[in-house]
Amino acid sequence: MSHTRSRRDHTVALWTAFAVTVLWSSSWVLIRFVLDDEDLEPLTFAGLRYGLAAAVVAGAVAVRSDRRAEVSSLGRRSIGRLAILGVVFYAVTQGAQFVAIDSQPAATTSFVLSLTPLVVALASARSLGETPGPSQIVGGVLVVAGALLFFAGDLGATTVGMIAALVGLAANVTGGLLGRQVNRRHTTSPLVVTAVSMSIGAGLLLATGLLIEGVPDLTARTVVIIAWLAVVNTALAFTMWNAALRHLSAVESAGINNTMLIQIAVLAWVFLGEFPGPVGLVGIVVVSAGVFLTQAQRS
């Protein structure tokens, strides 16, 4: 009976994780809808989305006395680490990502940011003095080959978009490494880590957007999309993802997460008319396989 239940839980976790990646992939299309059709600039848009998401997560902390006590007990050093994480992982990463999506095809930006696991693997291996395994070497070769194929396809790139995407990639890698350092200490719960770091990062991002881009005139459609992105595609999706990870191996979660590159390309083709072309599609598949191999080796 327990074995049957375990298999059922595993199956549910697989489909839950895949549903989360679909939500995350759809975010790219919704972001482009707003940036293309509404009077809302990218930094302010990102600040509003993550600011509202931070409010939801902070609310989850506020209703639990043990988590409130945990926040109150944070020392200056812990708050400083969380502040740095918030600035890098939310303010810089998400701000750069929104600017990149606004400046070039969504699939192109997604392609650049999909290299995050590979760069993290290389950075981790170098800092730990580890020799790359055969799968990582093959995966790296596939990523390079896929990149050459992708940029030989029909989708274009802009200077601003690529600079923003590369800044987002660097910040995403740095934020991932910082996040591991913070969570490895096991002294602060993931919920509190998310609430504090996201609140600080989103607050800085929103303030920067309002200062540079001005106060936006939000339509009802924009408000609905921002609310959906914040509550469903961010707060709820991350909760579902963390629940699914309890029953999935690292390789399984990595493989499911890597489908986002293909999902975003398909969704951008269907809803935004951004067709990468046959060569670009092959490049996307090859890069997905390469990134997966690097993660499988590390796992």
XYZ file of C-alpha atoms in Angstrom:
299
model
C 0.000 0.000 0.000
C 2.809 2.382 0.929
C 4.625 1.563 -2.318
C 1.489 2.327 -4.348
C 1.020 5.593 -2.497
C 4.663 6.501 -3.042
C 4.327 5.931 -6.788
C 1.139 7.982 -6.851
C 2.814 10.829 -4.947
C 5.726 10.695 -7.369
C 3.420 10.861 -10.383
C 1.500 13.783 -8.890
C 4.796 15.547 -8.164
C 5.946 15.098 -11.764
C 2.774 16.621 -13.185
C 2.761 19.363 -10.545
C 6.316 20.359 -11.432
C 5.484 20.357 -15.123
C 2.385 22.513 -14.496
C 4.585 24.992 -12.620
C 6.993 25.259 -15.560
C 4.032 25.971 -17.845
C 2.969 28.794 -15.519
C 6.506 30.173 -15.441
C 6.802 29.939 -19.225
C 3.476 31.707 -19.723
C 4.833 34.602 -17.669
C 7.099 35.555 -20.567
C 4.140 35.899 -22.931
C 2.085 37.885 -20.397
C 5.037 40.206 -19.767
C 5.359 40.907 -23.478
C 1.600 41.528 -23.755
C 1.839 44.280 -21.156
C 5.112 45.768 -22.379
C 3.911 45.843 -25.997
C 0.333 47.035 -25.495
C 0.226 48.963 -22.223
C 1.847 52.170 -20.971
C 4.095 50.413 -18.434
C 7.883 50.361 -18.436
C 9.897 47.197 -17.649
C 11.533 48.127 -14.317
C 8.304 49.403 -12.786
C 6.455 46.367 -14.133
C 8.966 43.992 -12.522
C 8.854 45.957 -9.269
C 5.056 45.793 -9.123
C 5.002 42.057 -9.828
C 7.579 41.081 -7.242
C 6.427 43.706 -4.774
C 2.950 42.175 -4.732
C 4.430 38.666 -4.588
C 6.582 39.737 -1.632
C 3.472 41.068 0.114
C 1.792 37.661 -0.323
C 4.808 35.778 1.062
C 5.207 38.286 3.910
C 1.543 37.742 4.734
C 2.216 34.006 5.008
C 4.991 34.804 7.497
C 2.832 37.252 9.453
C 0.089 34.712 10.183
C 2.524 32.263 11.798
C 3.873 33.137 15.235
C 6.963 30.929 14.847
C 7.952 32.667 11.607
C 7.339 36.128 13.101
C 9.634 35.179 15.969
C 12.215 33.961 13.478
C 12.188 37.305 11.659
C 12.527 39.181 14.953
C 15.550 37.090 15.924
C 17.508 37.838 12.742
C 20.796 39.558 13.467
C 22.456 42.284 11.432
C 24.716 39.822 9.639
C 21.785 37.599 8.612
C 19.744 40.568 7.437
C 22.762 41.799 5.492
C 23.114 38.458 3.688
C 19.412 38.408 2.858
C 19.569 42.008 1.657
C 22.442 41.201 -0.720
C 20.546 38.151 -1.960
C 17.442 40.265 -2.534
C 19.308 42.974 -4.434
C 21.098 40.491 -6.708
C 18.409 37.848 -7.194
C 15.358 40.096 -7.472
C 16.317 43.716 -8.154
C 19.132 43.103 -10.659
C 18.126 39.729 -12.115
C 14.427 40.441 -12.604
C 14.966 44.043 -13.657
C 17.460 42.980 -16.324
C 15.178 40.162 -17.461
C 12.200 42.476 -17.970
C 14.351 44.982 -19.879
C 15.657 42.170 -22.092
C 12.149 40.834 -22.788
C 11.062 44.361 -23.687
C 13.979 44.827 -26.113
C 14.164 41.595 -28.104
C 12.265 38.341 -28.835
C 11.262 36.445 -25.699
C 12.850 33.203 -26.947
C 16.218 34.938 -27.394
C 16.227 36.201 -23.808
C 15.026 32.825 -22.542
C 17.845 31.162 -24.461
C 20.516 33.288 -22.781
C 19.081 32.817 -19.285
C 18.753 29.052 -19.832
C 22.549 28.894 -19.603
C 22.327 29.643 -15.862
C 22.633 25.991 -14.690
C 25.679 25.440 -16.909
C 27.455 28.556 -15.614
C 26.545 27.652 -12.014
C 27.961 24.153 -12.549
C 31.216 25.562 -13.925
C 31.489 28.145 -11.139
C 30.760 25.559 -8.442
C 33.238 23.091 -9.911
C 35.960 25.706 -10.064
C 35.388 26.964 -6.516
C 35.377 23.380 -5.193
C 38.301 22.235 -7.321
C 36.226 19.533 -9.000
C 37.117 18.093 -12.397
C 34.221 18.207 -14.890
C 32.811 14.747 -15.597
C 32.208 13.251 -19.054
C 28.543 14.274 -19.076
C 29.425 17.868 -18.218
C 32.011 18.017 -21.014
C 29.540 16.615 -23.548
C 26.844 18.949 -22.214
C 29.106 21.971 -22.597
C 29.887 21.035 -26.197
C 26.172 20.633 -26.928
C 25.410 24.043 -25.418
C 27.999 25.749 -27.619
C 26.770 23.897 -30.719
C 23.149 24.674 -29.893
C 23.961 28.338 -29.361
C 25.579 28.560 -32.780
C 22.528 26.934 -34.357
C 20.082 29.158 -32.485
C 21.696 32.446 -33.464
C 21.944 31.229 -37.033
C 18.146 30.962 -37.086
C 15.452 33.506 -37.869
C 15.094 35.223 -34.470
C 17.098 38.367 -33.918
C 18.771 40.038 -30.960
C 19.301 43.662 -30.019
C 22.287 45.266 -28.347
C 20.240 46.490 -25.371
C 18.433 43.175 -25.107
C 21.594 41.080 -25.139
C 23.384 43.318 -22.634
C 20.375 43.125 -20.317
C 20.117 39.345 -20.810
C 23.815 38.855 -20.026
C 23.513 41.063 -16.925
C 20.502 38.976 -15.918
C 22.473 35.770 -16.507
C 25.395 36.958 -14.372
C 23.077 38.159 -11.595
C 21.037 34.949 -11.743
C 24.180 32.838 -11.364
C 25.440 34.999 -8.498
C 22.041 34.942 -6.832
C 21.880 31.167 -7.158
C 25.261 30.753 -5.478
C 24.337 33.250 -2.741
C 21.037 31.476 -2.199
C 22.819 28.165 -1.677
C 25.141 29.719 0.885
C 22.218 31.227 2.798
C 20.066 28.084 2.747
C 22.926 25.715 3.582
C 23.178 27.295 7.023
C 19.747 25.867 7.931
C 19.316 28.611 10.524
C 16.575 30.463 8.655
C 13.502 28.832 7.106
C 13.044 29.078 3.316
C 9.809 31.027 3.814
C 11.541 33.716 5.867
C 14.503 33.798 3.461
C 12.109 34.379 0.561
C 9.973 36.934 2.392
C 12.870 39.095 3.576
C 15.056 38.898 0.468
C 12.165 39.376 -1.963
C 10.757 42.314 0.011
C 14.111 44.103 -0.018
C 14.866 43.348 -3.670
C 11.367 44.144 -4.931
C 11.255 47.359 -2.924
C 14.523 48.556 -4.455
C 13.389 47.486 -7.929
C 10.058 49.305 -7.653
C 11.674 52.455 -6.246
C 14.218 52.471 -9.079
C 11.500 51.979 -11.673
C 9.345 54.789 -10.318
C 12.352 57.125 -10.101
C 13.584 56.433 -13.646
C 10.339 55.669 -15.486
C 7.789 57.675 -13.515
C 4.438 56.710 -12.015
C 2.492 54.508 -14.458
C -1.144 54.839 -15.426
C -2.378 51.292 -14.901
C -5.338 49.896 -16.807
C -7.650 47.233 -15.382
C -6.111 44.672 -17.762
C -2.607 45.465 -16.527
C -3.664 45.201 -12.881
C -5.192 41.769 -13.510
C -2.051 40.518 -15.282
C 0.238 41.841 -12.544
C -1.928 40.229 -9.876
C -1.934 36.912 -11.750
C 1.836 36.984 -12.239
C 2.442 37.836 -8.590
C -0.050 35.557 -6.863
C -0.335 32.572 -9.233
C 2.882 32.501 -11.306
C 5.145 33.553 -8.428
C 3.814 32.923 -4.900
C 1.629 29.887 -5.669
C 3.947 28.444 -8.328
C 7.003 28.499 -6.054
C 4.982 26.856 -3.287
C 3.846 24.110 -5.677
C 7.398 23.661 -6.969
C 8.848 23.269 -3.470
C 6.129 20.734 -2.608
C 6.893 18.733 -5.769
C 10.623 18.682 -4.997
C 9.896 16.556 -1.923
C 9.161 13.611 -4.205
C 11.481 14.287 -7.177
C 15.168 13.617 -7.651
C 17.502 16.428 -8.640
C 17.816 14.967 -12.150
C 14.028 14.769 -12.565
C 13.457 18.352 -11.435
C 16.307 19.565 -13.654
C 14.884 17.770 -16.674
C 11.404 19.207 -16.115
C 12.775 22.706 -15.533
C 14.772 22.536 -18.773
C 11.564 22.072 -20.786
C 10.885 25.776 -20.194
C 13.267 26.774 -22.974
C 11.179 24.820 -25.477
C 7.880 25.893 -23.891
C 8.749 29.580 -24.101
C 9.813 29.226 -27.732
C 6.515 27.523 -28.619
C 4.364 29.986 -26.637
C 6.205 32.961 -28.150
C 5.634 31.463 -31.606
C 1.902 30.895 -31.014
C 0.999 34.083 -29.129
C 3.672 36.593 -30.170
C 4.454 35.456 -33.706
C 8.141 34.956 -32.849
C 9.140 31.926 -34.932
C 12.762 30.846 -34.360
C 12.850 28.851 -37.611
C 13.786 25.171 -38.039
C 17.480 25.798 -37.337
C 16.681 27.838 -34.226
C 14.339 25.131 -32.938
C 17.070 22.513 -33.337
C 19.445 24.811 -31.451
C 16.950 25.123 -28.581
C 16.584 21.343 -28.295
C 20.370 20.816 -28.421
C 20.989 23.434 -25.707
C 18.251 21.916 -23.520
C 19.957 18.519 -23.798
C 23.354 20.028 -23.027
C 22.162 21.898 -19.935
C 20.392 18.773 -18.690
C 23.559 16.696 -19.028
C 25.547 19.182 -16.927
C 22.903 19.087 -14.207
C 22.595 15.287 -14.336
C 26.352 14.946 -13.828
C 26.301 17.294 -10.826
C 23.320 15.467 -9.338
